[in-house]
Tab-separated table of C-alpha atoms in Angstrom:
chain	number	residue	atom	x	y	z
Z	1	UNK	CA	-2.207	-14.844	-13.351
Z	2	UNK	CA	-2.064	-11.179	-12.594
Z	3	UNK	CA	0.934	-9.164	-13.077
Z	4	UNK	CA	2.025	-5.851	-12.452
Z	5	UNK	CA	4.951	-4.972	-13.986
Z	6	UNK	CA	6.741	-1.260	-13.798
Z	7	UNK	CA	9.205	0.767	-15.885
Z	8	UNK	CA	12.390	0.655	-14.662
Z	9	UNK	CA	14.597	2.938	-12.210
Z	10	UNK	CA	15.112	6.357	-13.016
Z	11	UNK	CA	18.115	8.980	-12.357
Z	12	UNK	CA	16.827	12.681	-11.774
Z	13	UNK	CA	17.945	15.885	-11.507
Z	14	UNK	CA	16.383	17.964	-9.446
Z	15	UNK	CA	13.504	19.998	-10.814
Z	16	UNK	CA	13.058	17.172	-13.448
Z	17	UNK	CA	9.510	14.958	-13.895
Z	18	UNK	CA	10.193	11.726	-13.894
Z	19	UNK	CA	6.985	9.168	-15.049
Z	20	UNK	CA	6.236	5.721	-14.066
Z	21	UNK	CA	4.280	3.335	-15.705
Z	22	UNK	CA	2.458	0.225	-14.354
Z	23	UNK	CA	1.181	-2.527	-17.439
Z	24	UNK	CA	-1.460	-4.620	-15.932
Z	25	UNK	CA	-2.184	-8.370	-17.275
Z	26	UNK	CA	-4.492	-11.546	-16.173
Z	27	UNK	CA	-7.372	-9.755	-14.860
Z	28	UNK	CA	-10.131	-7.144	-16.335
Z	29	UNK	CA	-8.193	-4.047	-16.467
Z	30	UNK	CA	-11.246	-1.704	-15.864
Z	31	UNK	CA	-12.758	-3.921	-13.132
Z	32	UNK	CA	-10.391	-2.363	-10.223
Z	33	UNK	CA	-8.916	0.561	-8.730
Z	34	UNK	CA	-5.131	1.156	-9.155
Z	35	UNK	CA	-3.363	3.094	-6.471
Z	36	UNK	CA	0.413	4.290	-6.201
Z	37	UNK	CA	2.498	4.449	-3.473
Z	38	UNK	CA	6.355	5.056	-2.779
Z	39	UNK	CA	8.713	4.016	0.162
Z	40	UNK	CA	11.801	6.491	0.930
Z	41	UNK	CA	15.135	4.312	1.961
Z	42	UNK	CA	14.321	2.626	5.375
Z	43	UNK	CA	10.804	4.148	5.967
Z	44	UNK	CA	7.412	3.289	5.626
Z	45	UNK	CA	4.994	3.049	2.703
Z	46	UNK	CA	3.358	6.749	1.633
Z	47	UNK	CA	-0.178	6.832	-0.572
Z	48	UNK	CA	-0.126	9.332	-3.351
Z	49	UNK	CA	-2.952	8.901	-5.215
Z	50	UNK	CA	-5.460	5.992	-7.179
Z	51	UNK	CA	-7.327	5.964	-10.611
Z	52	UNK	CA	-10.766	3.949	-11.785
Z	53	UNK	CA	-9.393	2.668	-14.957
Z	54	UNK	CA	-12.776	2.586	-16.131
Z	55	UNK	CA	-13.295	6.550	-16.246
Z	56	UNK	CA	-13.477	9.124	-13.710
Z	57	UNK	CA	-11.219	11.867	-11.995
Z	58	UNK	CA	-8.245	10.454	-9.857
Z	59	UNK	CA	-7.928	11.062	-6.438
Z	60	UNK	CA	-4.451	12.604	-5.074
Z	61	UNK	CA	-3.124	12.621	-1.418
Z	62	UNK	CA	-3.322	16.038	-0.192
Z	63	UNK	CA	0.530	15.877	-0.025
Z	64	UNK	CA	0.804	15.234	-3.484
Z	65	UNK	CA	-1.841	17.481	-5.061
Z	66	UNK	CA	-1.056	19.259	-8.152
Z	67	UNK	CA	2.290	17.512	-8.273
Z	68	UNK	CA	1.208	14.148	-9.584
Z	69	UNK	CA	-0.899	12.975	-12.323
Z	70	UNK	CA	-2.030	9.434	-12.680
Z	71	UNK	CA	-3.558	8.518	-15.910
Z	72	UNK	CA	-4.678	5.533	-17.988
Z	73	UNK	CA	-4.344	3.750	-21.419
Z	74	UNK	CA	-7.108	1.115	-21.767
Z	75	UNK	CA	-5.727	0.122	-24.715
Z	76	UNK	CA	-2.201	-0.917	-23.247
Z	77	UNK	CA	-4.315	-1.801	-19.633
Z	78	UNK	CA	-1.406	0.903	-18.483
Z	79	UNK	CA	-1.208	2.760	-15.595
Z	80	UNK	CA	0.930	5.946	-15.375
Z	81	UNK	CA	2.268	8.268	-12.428
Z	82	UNK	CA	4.174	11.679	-13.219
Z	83	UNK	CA	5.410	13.373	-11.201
Z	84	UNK	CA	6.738	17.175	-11.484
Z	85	UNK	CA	9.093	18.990	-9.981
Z	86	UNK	CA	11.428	16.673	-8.151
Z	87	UNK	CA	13.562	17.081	-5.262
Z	88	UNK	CA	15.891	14.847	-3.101
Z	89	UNK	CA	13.580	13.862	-0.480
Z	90	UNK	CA	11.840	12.160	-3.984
Z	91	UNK	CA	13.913	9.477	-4.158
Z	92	UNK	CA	11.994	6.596	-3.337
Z	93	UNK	CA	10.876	3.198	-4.326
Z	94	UNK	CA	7.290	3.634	-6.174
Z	95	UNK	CA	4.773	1.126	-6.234
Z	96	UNK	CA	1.687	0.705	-7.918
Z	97	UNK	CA	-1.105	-1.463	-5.944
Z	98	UNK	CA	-4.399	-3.198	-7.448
Z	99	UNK	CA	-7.757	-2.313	-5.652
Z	100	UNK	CA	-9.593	-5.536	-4.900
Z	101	UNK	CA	-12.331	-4.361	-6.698
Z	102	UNK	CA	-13.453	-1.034	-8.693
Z	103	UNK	CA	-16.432	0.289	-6.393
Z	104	UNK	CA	-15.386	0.030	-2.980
Z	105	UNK	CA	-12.402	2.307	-2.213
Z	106	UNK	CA	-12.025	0.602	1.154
Z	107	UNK	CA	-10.572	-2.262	-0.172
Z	108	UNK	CA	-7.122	-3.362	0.170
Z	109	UNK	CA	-4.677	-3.810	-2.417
Z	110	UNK	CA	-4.227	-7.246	-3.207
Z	111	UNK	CA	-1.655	-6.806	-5.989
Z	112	UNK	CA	1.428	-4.715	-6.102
Z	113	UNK	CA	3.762	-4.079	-8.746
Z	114	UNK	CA	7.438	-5.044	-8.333
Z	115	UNK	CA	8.229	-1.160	-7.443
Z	116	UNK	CA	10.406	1.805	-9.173
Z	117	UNK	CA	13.464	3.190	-7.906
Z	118	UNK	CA	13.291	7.086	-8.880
Z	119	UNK	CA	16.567	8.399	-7.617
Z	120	UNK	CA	16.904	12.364	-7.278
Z	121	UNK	CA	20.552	13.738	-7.306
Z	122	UNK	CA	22.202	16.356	-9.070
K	1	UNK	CA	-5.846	14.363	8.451
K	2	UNK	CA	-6.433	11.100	10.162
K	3	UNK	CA	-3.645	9.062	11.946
K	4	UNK	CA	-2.598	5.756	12.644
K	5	UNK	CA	-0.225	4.912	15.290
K	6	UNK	CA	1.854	1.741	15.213
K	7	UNK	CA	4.955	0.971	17.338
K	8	UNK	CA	7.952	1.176	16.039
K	9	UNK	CA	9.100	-2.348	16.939
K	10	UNK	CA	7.458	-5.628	18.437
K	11	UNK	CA	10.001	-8.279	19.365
K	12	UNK	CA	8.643	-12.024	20.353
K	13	UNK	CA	10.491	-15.543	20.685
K	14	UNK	CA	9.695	-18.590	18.437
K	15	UNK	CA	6.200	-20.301	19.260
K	16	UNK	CA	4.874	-17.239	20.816
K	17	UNK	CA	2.420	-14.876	20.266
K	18	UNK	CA	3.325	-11.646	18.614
K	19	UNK	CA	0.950	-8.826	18.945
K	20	UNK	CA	1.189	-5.640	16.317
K	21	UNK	CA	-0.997	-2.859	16.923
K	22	UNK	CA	-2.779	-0.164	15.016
K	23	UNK	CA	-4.269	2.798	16.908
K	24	UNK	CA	-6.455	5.498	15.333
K	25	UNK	CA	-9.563	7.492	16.455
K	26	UNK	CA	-12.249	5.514	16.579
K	27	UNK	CA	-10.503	3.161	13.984
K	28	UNK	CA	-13.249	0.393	14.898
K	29	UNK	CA	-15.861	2.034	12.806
K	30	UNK	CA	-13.075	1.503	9.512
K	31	UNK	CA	-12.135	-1.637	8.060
K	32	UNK	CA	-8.408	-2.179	8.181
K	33	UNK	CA	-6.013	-4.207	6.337
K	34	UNK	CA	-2.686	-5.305	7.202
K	35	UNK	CA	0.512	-5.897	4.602
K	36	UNK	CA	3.525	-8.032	5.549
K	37	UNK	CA	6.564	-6.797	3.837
K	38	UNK	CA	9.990	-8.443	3.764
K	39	UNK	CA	13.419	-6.740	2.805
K	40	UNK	CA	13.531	-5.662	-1.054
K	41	UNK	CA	10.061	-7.308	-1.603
K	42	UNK	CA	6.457	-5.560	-2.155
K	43	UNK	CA	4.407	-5.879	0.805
K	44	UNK	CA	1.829	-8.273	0.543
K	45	UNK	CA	-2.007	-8.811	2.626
K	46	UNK	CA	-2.047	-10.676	5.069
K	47	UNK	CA	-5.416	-9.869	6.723
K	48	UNK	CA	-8.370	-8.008	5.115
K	49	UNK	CA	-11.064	-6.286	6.300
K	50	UNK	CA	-10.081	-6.292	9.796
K	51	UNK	CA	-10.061	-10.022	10.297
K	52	UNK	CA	-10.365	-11.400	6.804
K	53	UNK	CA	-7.385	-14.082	5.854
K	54	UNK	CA	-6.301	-14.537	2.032
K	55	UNK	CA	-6.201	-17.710	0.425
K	56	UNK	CA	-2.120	-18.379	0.922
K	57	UNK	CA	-1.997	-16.754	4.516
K	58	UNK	CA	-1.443	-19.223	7.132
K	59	UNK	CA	-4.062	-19.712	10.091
K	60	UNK	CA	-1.526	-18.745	12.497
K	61	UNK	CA	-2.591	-14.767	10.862
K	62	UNK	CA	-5.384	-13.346	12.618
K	63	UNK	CA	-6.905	-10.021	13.106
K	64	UNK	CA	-9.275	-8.267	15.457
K	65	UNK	CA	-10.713	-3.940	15.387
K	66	UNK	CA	-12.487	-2.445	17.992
K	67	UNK	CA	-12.546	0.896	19.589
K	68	UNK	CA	-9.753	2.954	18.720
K	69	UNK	CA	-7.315	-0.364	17.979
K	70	UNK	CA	-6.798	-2.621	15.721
K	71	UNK	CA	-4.676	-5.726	16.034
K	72	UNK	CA	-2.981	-7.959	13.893
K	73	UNK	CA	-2.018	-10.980	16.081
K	74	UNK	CA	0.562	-13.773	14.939
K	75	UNK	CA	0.652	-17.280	16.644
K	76	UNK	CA	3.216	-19.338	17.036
K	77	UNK	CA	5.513	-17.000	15.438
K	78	UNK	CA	8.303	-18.502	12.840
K	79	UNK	CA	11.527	-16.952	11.937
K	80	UNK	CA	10.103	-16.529	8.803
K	81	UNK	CA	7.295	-13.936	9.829
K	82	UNK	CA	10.516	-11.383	10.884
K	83	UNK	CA	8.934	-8.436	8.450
K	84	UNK	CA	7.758	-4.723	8.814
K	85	UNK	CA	4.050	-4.910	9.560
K	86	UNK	CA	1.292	-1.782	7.963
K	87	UNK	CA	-1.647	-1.222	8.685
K	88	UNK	CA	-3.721	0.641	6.005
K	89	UNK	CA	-8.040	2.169	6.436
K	90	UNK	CA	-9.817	3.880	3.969
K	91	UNK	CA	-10.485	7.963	5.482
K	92	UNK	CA	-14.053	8.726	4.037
K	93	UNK	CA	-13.488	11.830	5.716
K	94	UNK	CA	-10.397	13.045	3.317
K	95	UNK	CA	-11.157	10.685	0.557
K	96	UNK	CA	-7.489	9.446	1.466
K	97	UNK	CA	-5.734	5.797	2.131
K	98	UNK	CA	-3.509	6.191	5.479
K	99	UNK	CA	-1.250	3.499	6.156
K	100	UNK	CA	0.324	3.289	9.540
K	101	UNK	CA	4.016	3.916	10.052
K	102	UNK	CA	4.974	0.684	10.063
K	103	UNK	CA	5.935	-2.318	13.050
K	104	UNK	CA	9.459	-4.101	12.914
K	105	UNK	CA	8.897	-7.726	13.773
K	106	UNK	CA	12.091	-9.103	15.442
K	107	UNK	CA	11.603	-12.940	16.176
K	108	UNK	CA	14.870	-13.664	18.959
């Protein structure tokens, strides 16, 4: 069956990186998109960015642009989000989602990891 | 950047019809997918392009886009559909996914 399963929470200080991974099983890792998302306390869901696991450049939300890097290991079927300079309003739940397929980036997300609580406090 | 507009909060009583709204420009021409999420839980798909239904997803999940609104209707709604409702589209335009900002679904 397919599984995403993340790294667990994280404690920050602000001004720190923090980097979550997502290890993908049950299904052809280079066959579809992966996307990652986050959820501050009691509000809604936020895109940051996706990845073709099967090559090609990642695309970032505008928001998140030169703050975040998503990369892959094929050879774990891995999925990784960093992100840089961290501040309060960063603490969030982060989720990484499955693309229903690998060509059609107007496809929902049919899988979702279990999500990553990145806390940012000093 | 493009927007989509959801209420806040939808409230319905058991065995009726809840109705949860997406609203963007001209979102009829985008296919749009919907997520149920629960407290503490990932969200899941409940309808797919626009009107599609996973395997899992019970009939009573439906789904309709034209114009500049999409709808996700629920029928005969159960205590157990009380969830926050997203709506997500592709934006060609920004190379972006926008999700919604999310419905409360209070069953009284």
């Amino acid at each position: 069956q397919v599984q995403l399963v993340q790294s667990g929470a994280e404690v920050k200080k602000p001004g720190a990186s923090v980097r979550v991974s997502c290890k993908a099983s049950g299904y052809a890792f280079t066959s579809h998109y992966m996307h990652w998302g986050r959820q501050a306390p009691g509000q809604g869901l936020e895109w940051m960015g996706m990845i073709n696991p099967n090559g090609g450049r990642p695309i970032y939300a505008q928001k998140f642009q030169g703050r975040v890097t998503v990369t892959r290991d094929t050879s774990t079927s891995t999925v990784y989000m960093e992100m840089s300079s961290l501040r309060s309003e960063d603490t969030a739940v982060y989720y990484c989602a499955r693309g229903f397929s690998g060509y059609d980036y107007r496809d929902p997300f049919d899988y979702w990891g279990q999500g990553t609580l990145v806390t940012v406090s000093s | 950047s493009y927007v989509l507009t959801q209420p806040p909060s939808v409230s319905v009583a058991p065995g009726k019809t809840a109705r949860i709204t997406c609203g963007g420009n001209d979102i009829g021409t985008k296919s749009v997918h919907w997520y149920q999420q629960k407290p503490g839980q990932a969200p899941v798909v409940v309808i797919y392009y626009n009107s599609d239904r996973p395997s899992g997803i019970p009939e009573r999940f439906s789904g309709s886009n034209s114009g500049n609104t999409a709808t996700l209707t629920i029928s005969r709604v159960e205590a157990g559909d009380e969830a926050d409702y997203y709506c997500h589209v592709w934006d060609s335009s920004s190379d972006q996914v926008v999700f919604g900002g999310g419905a409360k679904l209070t069953v009284l």
